[in-house]
PDB file of N, CA and C in Angstrom:
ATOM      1  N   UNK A 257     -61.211 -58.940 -18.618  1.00  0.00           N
ATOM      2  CA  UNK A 257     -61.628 -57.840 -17.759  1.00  0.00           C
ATOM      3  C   UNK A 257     -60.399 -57.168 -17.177  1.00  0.00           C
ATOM      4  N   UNK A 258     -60.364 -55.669 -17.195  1.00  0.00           N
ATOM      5  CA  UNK A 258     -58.933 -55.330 -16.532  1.00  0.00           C
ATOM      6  C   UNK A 258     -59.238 -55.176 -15.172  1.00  0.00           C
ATOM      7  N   UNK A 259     -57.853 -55.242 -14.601  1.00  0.00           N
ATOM      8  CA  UNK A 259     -58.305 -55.267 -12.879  1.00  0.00           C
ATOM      9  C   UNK A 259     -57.599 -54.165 -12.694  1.00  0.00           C
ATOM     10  N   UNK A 260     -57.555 -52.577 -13.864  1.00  0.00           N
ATOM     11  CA  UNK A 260     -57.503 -51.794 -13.132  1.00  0.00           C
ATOM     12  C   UNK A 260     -58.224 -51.229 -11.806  1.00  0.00           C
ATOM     13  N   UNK A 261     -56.838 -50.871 -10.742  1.00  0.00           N
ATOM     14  CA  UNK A 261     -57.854 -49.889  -9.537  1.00  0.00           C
ATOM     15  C   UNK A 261     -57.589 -48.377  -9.672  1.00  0.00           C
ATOM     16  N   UNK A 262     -58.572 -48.121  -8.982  1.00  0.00           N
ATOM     17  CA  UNK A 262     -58.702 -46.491  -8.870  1.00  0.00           C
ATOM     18  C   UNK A 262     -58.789 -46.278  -7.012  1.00  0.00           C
ATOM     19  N   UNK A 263     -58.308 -45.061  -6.881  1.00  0.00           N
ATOM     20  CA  UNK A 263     -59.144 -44.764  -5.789  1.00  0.00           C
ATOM     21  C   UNK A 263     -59.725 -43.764  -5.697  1.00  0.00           C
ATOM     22  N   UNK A 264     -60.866 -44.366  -4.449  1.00  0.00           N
ATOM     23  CA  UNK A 264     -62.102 -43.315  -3.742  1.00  0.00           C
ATOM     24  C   UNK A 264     -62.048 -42.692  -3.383  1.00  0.00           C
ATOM     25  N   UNK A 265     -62.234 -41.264  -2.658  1.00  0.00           N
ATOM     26  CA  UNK A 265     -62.255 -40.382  -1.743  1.00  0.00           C
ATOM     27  C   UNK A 265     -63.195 -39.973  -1.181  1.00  0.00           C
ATOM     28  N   UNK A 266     -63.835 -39.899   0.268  1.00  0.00           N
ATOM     29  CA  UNK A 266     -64.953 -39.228   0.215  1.00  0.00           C
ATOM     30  C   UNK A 266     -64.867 -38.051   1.566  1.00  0.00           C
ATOM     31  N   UNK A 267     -65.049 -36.760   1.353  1.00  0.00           N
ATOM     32  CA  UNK A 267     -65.110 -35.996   2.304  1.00  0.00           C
ATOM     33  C   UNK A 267     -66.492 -34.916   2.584  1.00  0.00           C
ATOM     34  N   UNK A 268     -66.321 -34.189   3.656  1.00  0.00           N
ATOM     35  CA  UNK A 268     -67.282 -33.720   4.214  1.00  0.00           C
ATOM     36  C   UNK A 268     -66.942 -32.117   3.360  1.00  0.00           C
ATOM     37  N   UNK A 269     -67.590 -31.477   2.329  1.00  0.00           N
ATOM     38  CA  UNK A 269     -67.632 -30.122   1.872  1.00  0.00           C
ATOM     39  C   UNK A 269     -67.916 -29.422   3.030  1.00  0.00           C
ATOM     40  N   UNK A 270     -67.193 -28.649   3.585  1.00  0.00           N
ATOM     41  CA  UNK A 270     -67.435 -27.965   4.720  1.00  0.00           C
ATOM     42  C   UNK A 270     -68.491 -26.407   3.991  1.00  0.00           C
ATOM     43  N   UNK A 271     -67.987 -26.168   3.030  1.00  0.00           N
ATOM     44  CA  UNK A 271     -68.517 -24.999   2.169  1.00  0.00           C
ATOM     45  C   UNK A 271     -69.147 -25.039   0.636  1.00  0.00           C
ATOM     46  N   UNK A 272     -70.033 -26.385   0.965  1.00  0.00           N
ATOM     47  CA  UNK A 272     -70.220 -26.645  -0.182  1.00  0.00           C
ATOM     48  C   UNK A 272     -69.810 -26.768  -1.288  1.00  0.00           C
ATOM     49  N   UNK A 273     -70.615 -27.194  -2.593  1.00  0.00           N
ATOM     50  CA  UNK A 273     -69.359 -27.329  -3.860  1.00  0.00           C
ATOM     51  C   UNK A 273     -69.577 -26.523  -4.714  1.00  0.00           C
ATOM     52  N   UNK A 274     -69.383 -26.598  -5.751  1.00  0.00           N
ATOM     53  CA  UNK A 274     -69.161 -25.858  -7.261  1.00  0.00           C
ATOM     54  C   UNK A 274     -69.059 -26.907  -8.105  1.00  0.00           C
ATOM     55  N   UNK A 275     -68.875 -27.868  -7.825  1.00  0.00           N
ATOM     56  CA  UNK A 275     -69.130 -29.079  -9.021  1.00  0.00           C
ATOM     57  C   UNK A 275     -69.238 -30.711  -8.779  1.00  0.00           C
ATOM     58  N   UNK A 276     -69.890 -31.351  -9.116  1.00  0.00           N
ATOM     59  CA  UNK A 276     -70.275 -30.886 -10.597  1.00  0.00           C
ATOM     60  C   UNK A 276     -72.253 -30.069 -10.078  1.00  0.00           C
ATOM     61  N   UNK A 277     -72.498 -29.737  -8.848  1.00  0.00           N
ATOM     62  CA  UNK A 277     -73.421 -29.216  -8.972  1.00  0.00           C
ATOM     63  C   UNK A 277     -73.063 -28.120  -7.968  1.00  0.00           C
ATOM     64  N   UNK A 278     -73.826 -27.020  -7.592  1.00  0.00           N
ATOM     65  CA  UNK A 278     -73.688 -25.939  -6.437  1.00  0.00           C
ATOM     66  C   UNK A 278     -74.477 -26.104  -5.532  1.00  0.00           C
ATOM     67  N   UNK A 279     -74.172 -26.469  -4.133  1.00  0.00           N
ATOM     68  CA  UNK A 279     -74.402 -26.762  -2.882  1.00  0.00           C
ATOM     69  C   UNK A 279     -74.524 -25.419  -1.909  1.00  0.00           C
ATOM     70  N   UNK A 280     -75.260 -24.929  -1.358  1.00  0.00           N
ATOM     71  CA  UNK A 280     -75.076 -23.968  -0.421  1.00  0.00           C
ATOM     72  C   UNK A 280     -74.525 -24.140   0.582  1.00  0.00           C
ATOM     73  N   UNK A 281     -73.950 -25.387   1.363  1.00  0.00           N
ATOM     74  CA  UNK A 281     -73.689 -25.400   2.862  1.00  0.00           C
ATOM     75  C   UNK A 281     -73.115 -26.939   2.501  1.00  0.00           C
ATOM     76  N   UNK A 282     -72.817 -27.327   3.904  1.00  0.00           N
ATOM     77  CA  UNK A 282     -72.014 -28.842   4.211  1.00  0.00           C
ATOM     78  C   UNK A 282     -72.586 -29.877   2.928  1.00  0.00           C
ATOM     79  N   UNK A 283     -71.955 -31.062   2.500  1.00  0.00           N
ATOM     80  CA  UNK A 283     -72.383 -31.934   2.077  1.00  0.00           C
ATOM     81  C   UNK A 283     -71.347 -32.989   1.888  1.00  0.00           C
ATOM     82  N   UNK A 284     -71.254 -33.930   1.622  1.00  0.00           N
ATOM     83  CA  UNK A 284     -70.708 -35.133   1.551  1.00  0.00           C
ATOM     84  C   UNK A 284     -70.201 -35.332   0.053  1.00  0.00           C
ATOM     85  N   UNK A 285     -68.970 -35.458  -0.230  1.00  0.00           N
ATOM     86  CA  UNK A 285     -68.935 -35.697  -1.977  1.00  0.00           C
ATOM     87  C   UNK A 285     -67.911 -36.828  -1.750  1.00  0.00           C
ATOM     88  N   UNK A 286     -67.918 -37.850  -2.696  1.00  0.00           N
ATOM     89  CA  UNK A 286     -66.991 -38.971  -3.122  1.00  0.00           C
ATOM     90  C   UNK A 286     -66.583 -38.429  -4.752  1.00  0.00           C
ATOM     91  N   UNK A 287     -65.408 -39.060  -4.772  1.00  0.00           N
ATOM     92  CA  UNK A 287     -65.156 -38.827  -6.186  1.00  0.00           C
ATOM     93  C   UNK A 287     -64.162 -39.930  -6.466  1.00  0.00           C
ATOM     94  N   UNK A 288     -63.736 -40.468  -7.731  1.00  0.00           N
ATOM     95  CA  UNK A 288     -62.978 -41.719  -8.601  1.00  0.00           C
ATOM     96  C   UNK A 288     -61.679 -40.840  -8.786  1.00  0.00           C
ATOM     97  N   UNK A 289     -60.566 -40.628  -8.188  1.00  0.00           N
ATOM     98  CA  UNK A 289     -59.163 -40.641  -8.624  1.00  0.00           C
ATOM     99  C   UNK A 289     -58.935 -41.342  -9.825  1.00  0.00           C
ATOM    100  N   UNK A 290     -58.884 -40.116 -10.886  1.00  0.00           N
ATOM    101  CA  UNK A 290     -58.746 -41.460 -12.033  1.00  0.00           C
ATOM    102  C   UNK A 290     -57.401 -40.136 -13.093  1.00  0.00           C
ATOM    103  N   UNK A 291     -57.143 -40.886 -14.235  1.00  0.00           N
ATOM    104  CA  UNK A 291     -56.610 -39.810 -15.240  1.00  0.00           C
ATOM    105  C   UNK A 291     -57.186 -38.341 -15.659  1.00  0.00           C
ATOM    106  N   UNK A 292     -56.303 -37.793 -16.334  1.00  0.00           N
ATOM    107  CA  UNK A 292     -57.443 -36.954 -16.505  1.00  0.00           C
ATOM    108  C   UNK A 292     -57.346 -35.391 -15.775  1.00  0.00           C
ATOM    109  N   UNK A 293     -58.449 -34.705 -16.422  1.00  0.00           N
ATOM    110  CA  UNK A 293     -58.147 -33.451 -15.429  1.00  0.00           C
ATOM    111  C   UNK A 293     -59.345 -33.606 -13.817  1.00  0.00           C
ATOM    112  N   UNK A 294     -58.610 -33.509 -12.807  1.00  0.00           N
ATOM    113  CA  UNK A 294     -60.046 -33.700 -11.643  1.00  0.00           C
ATOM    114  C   UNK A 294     -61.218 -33.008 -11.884  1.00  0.00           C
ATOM    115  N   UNK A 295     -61.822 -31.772 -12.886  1.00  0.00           N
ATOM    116  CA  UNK A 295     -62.619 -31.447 -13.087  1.00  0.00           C
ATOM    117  C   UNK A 295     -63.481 -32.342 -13.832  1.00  0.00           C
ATOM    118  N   UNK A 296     -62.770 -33.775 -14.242  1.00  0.00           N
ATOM    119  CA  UNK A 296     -63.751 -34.656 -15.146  1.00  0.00           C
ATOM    120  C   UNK A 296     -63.844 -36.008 -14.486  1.00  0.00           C
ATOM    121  N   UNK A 297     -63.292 -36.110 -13.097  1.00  0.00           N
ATOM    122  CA  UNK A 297     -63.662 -37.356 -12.080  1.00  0.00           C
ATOM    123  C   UNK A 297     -64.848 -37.247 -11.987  1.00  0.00           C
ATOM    124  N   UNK A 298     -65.062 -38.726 -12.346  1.00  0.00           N
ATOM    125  CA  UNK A 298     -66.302 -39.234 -11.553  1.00  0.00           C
ATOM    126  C   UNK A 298     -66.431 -38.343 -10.265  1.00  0.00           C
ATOM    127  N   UNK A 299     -67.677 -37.808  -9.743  1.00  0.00           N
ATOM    128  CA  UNK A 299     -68.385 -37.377  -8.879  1.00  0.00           C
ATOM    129  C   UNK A 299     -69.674 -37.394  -8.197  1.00  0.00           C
ATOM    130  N   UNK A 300     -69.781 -37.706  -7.012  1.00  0.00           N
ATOM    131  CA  UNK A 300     -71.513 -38.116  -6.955  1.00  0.00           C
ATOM    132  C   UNK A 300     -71.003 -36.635  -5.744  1.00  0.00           C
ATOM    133  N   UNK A 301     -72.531 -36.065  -5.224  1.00  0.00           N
ATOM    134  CA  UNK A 301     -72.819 -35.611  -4.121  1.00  0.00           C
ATOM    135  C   UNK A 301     -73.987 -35.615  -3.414  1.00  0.00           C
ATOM    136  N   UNK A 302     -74.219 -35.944  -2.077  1.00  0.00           N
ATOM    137  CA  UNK A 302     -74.956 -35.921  -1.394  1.00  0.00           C
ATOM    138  C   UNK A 302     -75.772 -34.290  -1.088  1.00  0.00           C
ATOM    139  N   UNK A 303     -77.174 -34.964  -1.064  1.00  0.00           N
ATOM    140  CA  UNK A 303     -78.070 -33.191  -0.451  1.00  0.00           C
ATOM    141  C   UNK A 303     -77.012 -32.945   0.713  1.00  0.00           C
ATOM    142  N   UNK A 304     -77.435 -31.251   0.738  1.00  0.00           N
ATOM    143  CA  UNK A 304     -76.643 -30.424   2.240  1.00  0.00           C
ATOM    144  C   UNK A 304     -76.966 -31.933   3.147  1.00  0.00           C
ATOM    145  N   UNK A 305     -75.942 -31.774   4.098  1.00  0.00           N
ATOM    146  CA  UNK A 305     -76.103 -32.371   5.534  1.00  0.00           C
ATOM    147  C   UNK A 305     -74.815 -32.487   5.834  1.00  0.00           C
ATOM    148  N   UNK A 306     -74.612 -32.358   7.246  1.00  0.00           N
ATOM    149  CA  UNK A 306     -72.959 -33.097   7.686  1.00  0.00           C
ATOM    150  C   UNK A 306     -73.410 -34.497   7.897  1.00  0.00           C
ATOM    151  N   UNK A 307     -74.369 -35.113   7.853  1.00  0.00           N
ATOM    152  CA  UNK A 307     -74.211 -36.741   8.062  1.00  0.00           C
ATOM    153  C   UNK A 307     -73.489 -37.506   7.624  1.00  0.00           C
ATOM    154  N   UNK A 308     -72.256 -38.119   8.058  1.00  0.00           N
ATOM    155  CA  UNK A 308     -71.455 -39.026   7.333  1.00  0.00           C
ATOM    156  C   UNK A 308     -72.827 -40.076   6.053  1.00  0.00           C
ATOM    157  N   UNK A 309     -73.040 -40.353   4.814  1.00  0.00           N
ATOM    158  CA  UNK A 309     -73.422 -41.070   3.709  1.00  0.00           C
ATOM    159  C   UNK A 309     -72.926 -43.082   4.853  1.00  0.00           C
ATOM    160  N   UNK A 310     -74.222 -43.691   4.555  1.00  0.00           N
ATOM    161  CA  UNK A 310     -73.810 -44.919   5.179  1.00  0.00           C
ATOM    162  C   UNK A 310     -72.912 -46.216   4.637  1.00  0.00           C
ATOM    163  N   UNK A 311     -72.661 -46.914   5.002  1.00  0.00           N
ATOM    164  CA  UNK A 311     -72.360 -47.694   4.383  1.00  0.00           C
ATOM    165  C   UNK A 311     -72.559 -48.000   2.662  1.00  0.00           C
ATOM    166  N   UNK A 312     -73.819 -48.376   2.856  1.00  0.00           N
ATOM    167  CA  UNK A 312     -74.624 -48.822   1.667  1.00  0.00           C
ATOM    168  C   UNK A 312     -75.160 -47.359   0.502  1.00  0.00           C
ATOM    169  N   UNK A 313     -75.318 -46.125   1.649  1.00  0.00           N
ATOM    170  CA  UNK A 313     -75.433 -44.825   0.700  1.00  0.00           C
ATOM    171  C   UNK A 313     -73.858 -45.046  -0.076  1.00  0.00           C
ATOM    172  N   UNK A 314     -72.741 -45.125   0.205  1.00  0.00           N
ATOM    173  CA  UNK A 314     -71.723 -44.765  -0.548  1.00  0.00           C
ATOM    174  C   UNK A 314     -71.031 -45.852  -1.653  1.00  0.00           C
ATOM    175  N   UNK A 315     -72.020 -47.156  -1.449  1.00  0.00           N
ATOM    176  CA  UNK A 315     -72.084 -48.242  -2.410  1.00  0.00           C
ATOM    177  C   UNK A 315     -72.736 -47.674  -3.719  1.00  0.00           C
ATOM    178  N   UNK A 316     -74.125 -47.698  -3.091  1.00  0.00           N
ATOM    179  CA  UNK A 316     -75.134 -46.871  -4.007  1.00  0.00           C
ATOM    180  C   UNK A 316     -74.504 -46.031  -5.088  1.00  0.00           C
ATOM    181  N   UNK A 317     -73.630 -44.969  -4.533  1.00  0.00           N
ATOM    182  CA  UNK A 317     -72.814 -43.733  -4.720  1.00  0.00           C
ATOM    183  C   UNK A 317     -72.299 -44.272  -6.169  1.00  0.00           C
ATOM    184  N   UNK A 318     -70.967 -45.108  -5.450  1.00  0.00           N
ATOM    185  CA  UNK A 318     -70.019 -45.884  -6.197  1.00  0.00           C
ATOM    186  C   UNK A 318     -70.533 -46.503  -7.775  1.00  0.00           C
ATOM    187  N   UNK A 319     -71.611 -46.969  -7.064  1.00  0.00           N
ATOM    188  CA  UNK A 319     -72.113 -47.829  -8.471  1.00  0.00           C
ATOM    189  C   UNK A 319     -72.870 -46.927  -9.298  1.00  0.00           C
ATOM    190  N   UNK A 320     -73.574 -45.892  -9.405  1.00  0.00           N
ATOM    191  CA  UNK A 320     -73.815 -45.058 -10.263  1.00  0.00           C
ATOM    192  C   UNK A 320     -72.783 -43.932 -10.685  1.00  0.00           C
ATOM    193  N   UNK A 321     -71.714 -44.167 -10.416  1.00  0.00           N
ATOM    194  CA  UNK A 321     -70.394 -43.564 -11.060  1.00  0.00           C
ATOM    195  C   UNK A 321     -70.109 -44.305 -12.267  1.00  0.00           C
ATOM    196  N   UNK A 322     -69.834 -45.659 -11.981  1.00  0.00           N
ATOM    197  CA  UNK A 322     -69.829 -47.067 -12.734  1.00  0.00           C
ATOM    198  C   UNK A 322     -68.708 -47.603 -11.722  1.00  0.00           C
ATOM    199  N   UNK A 323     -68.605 -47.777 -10.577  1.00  0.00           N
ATOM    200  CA  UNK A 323     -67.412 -48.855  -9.506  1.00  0.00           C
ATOM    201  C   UNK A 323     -68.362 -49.194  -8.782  1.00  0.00           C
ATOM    202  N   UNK A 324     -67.323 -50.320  -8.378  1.00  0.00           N
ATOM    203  CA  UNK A 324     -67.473 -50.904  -7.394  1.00  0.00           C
ATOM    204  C   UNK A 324     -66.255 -50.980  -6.387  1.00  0.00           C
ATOM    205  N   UNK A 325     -66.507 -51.267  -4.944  1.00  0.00           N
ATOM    206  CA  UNK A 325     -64.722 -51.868  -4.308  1.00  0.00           C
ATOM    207  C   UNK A 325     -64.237 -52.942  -4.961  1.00  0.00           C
ATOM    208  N   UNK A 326     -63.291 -52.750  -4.336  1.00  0.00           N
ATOM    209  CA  UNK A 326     -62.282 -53.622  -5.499  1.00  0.00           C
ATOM    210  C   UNK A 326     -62.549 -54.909  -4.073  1.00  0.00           C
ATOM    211  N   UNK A 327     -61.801 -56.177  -4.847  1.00  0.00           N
ATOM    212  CA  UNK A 327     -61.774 -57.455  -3.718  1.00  0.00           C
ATOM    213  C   UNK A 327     -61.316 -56.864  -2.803  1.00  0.00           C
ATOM    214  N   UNK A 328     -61.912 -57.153  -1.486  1.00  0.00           N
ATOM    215  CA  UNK A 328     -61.468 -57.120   0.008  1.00  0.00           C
ATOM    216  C   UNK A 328     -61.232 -55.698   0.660  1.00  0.00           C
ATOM    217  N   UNK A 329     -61.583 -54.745  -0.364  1.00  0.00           N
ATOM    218  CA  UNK A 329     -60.929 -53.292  -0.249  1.00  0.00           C
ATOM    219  C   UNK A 329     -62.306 -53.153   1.149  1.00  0.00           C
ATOM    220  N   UNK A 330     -61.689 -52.078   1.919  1.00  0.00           N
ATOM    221  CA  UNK A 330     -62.524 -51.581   2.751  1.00  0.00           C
ATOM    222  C   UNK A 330     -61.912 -50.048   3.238  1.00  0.00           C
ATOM    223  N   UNK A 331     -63.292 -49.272   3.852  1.00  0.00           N
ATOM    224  CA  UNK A 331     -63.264 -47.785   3.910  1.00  0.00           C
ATOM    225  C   UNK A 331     -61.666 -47.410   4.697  1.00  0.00           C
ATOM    226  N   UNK A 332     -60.994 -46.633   4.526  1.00  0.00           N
ATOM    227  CA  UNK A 332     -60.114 -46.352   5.941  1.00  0.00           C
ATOM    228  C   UNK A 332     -60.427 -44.967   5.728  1.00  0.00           C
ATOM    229  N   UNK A 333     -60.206 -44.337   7.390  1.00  0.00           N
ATOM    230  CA  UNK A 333     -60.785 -42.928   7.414  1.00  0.00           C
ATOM    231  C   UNK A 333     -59.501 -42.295   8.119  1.00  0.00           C
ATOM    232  N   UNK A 334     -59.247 -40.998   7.910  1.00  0.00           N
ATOM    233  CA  UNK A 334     -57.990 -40.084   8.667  1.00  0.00           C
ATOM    234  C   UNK A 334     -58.573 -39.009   8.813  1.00  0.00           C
ATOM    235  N   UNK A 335     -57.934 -38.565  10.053  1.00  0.00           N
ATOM    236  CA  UNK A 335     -58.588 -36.564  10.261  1.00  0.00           C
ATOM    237  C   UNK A 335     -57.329 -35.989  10.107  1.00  0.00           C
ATOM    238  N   UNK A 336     -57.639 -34.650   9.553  1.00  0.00           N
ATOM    239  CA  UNK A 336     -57.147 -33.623   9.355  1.00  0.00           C
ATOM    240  C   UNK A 336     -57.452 -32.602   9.224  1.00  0.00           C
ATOM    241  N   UNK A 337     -56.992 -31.213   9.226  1.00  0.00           N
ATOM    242  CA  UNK A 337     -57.629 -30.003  10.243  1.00  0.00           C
ATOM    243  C   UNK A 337     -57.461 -29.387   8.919  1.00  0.00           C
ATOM    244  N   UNK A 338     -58.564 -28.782   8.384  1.00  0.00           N
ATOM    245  CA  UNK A 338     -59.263 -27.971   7.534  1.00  0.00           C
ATOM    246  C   UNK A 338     -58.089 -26.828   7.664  1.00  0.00           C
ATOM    247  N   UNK A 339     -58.183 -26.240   6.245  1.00  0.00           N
ATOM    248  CA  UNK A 339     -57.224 -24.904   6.301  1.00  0.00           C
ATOM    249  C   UNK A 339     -57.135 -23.342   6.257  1.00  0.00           C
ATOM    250  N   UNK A 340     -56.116 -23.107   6.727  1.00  0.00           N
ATOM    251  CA  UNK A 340     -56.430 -22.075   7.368  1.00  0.00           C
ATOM    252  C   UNK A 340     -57.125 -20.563   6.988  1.00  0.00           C
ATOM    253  N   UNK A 341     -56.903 -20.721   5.334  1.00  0.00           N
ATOM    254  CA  UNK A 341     -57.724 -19.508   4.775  1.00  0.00           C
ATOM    255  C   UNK A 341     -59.408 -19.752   4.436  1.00  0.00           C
ATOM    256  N   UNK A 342     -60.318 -20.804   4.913  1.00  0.00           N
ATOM    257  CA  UNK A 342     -61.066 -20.753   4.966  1.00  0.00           C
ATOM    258  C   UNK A 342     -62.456 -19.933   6.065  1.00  0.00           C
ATOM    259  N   UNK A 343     -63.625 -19.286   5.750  1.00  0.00           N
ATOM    260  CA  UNK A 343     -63.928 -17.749   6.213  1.00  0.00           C
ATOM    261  C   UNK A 343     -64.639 -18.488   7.812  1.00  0.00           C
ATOM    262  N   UNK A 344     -63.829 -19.733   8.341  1.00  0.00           N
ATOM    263  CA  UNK A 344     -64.775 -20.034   9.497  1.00  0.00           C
ATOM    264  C   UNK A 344     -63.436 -20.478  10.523  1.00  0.00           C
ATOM    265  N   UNK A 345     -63.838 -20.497  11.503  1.00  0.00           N
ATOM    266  CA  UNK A 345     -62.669 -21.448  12.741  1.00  0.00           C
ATOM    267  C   UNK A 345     -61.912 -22.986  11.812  1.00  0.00           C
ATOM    268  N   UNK A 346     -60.344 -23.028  11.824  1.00  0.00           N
ATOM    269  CA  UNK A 346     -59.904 -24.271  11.413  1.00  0.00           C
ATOM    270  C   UNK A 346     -60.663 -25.603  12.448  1.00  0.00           C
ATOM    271  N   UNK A 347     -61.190 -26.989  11.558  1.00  0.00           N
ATOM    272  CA  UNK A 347     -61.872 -27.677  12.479  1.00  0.00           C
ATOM    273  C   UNK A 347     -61.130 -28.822  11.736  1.00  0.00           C
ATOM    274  N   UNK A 348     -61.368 -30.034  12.713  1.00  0.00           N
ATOM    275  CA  UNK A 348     -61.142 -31.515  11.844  1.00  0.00           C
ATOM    276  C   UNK A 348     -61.714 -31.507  10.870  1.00  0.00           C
ATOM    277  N   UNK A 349     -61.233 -32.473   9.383  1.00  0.00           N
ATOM    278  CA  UNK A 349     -62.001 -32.731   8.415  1.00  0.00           C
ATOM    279  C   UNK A 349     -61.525 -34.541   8.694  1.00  0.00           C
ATOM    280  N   UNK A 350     -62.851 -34.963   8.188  1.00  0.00           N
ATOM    281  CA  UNK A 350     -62.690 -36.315   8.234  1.00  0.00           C
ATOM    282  C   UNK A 350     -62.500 -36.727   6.304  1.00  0.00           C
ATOM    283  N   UNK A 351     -61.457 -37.632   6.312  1.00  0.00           N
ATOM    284  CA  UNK A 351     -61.911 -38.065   4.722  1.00  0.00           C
ATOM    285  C   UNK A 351     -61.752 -39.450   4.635  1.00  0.00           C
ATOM    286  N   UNK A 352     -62.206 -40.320   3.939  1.00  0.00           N
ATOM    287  CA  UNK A 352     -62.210 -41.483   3.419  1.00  0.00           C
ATOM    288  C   UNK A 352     -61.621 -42.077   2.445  1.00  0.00           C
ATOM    289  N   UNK A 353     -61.149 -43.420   2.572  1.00  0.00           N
ATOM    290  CA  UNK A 353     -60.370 -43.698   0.937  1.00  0.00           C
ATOM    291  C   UNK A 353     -60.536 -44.839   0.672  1.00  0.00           C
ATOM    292  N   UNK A 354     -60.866 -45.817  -0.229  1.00  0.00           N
ATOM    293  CA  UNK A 354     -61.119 -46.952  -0.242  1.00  0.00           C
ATOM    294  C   UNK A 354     -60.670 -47.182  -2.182  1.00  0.00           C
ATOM    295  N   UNK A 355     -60.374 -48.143  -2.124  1.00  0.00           N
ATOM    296  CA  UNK A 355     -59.701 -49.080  -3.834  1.00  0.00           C
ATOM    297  C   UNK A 355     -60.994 -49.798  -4.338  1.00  0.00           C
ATOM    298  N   UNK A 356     -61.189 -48.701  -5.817  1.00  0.00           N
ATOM    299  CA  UNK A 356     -62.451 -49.202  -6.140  1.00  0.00           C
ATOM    300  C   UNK A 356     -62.015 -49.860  -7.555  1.00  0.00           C
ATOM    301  N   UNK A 357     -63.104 -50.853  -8.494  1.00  0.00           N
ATOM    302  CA  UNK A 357     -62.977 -50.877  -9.986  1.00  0.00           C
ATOM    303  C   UNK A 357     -64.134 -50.811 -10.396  1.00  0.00           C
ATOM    304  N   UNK A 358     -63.476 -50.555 -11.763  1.00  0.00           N
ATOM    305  CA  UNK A 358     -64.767 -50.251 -12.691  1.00  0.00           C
ATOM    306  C   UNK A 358     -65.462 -51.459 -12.622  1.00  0.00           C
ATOM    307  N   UNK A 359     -67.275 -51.203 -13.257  1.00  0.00           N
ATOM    308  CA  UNK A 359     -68.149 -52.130 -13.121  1.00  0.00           C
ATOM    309  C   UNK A 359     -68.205 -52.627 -14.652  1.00  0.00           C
ATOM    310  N   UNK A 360     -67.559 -52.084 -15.611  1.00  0.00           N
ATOM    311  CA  UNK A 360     -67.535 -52.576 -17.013  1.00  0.00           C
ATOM    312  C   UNK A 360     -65.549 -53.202 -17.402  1.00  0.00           C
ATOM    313  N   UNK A 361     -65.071 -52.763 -16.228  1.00  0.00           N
ATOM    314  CA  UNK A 361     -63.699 -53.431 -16.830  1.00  0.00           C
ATOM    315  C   UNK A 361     -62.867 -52.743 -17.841  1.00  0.00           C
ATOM    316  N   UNK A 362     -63.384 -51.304 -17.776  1.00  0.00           N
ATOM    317  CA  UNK A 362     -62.706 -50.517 -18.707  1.00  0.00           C
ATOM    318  C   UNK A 362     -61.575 -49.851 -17.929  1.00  0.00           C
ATOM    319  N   UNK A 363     -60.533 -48.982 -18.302  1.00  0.00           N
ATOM    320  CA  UNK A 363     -59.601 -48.371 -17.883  1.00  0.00           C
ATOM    321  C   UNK A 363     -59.350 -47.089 -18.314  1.00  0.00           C
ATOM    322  N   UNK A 364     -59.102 -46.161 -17.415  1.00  0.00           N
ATOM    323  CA  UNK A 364     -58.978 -44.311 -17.436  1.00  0.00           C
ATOM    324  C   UNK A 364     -58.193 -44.238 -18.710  1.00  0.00           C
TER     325      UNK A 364
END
């Protein structure tokens, strides 16, 4: 089994997305840092909402990507202030990062 890791990301779409589906407003997206072009990362997204995704929603998430966390890995979160050419007031963005592996042991 390889013990490649990858990492997670998960942030708050302040303006919804464009991929891999179109969102009208806030939503929650995680995605797999992996090889590759980022237009072909693993991606899950949550319906509109600013609700931070729970614990167990972003397990859920993970594992229908094909990951899991890696041993002992756990969420860490940082803020940082959204930028400045976006069409609303600059605000905190919260994002997430956590060390995940694949659930088949394959590698990017």
């Amino acid at each position: 089994m390889s013990k490649q890791i990858f990492g997670a990301q998960i942030s708050l779409r302040c303006c919804g997305t464009t991929t891999p589906e179109v969102t009208a407003g806030p939503c929650w997206q995680v995605f797999v840092a992996m090889s590759g072009r980022v237009s072909e990362w693993p991606a899950y997204t949550w319906p509109t909402s600013s609700d931070i995704p729970t614990p167990d929603q972003r397990l859920e998430a993970l594992s229908e990507l094909g990951f899991a966390l890696a041993e002992g890995a756990e969420w860490e979160w940082t803020e940082d202030t959204g930028p400045e050419y976006h069409p609303h007031p600059v605000r905190v963005a919260l994002l997430g990062a956590v060390k995940v592996r694949s659930l088949d042991g394959s590698a990017a």
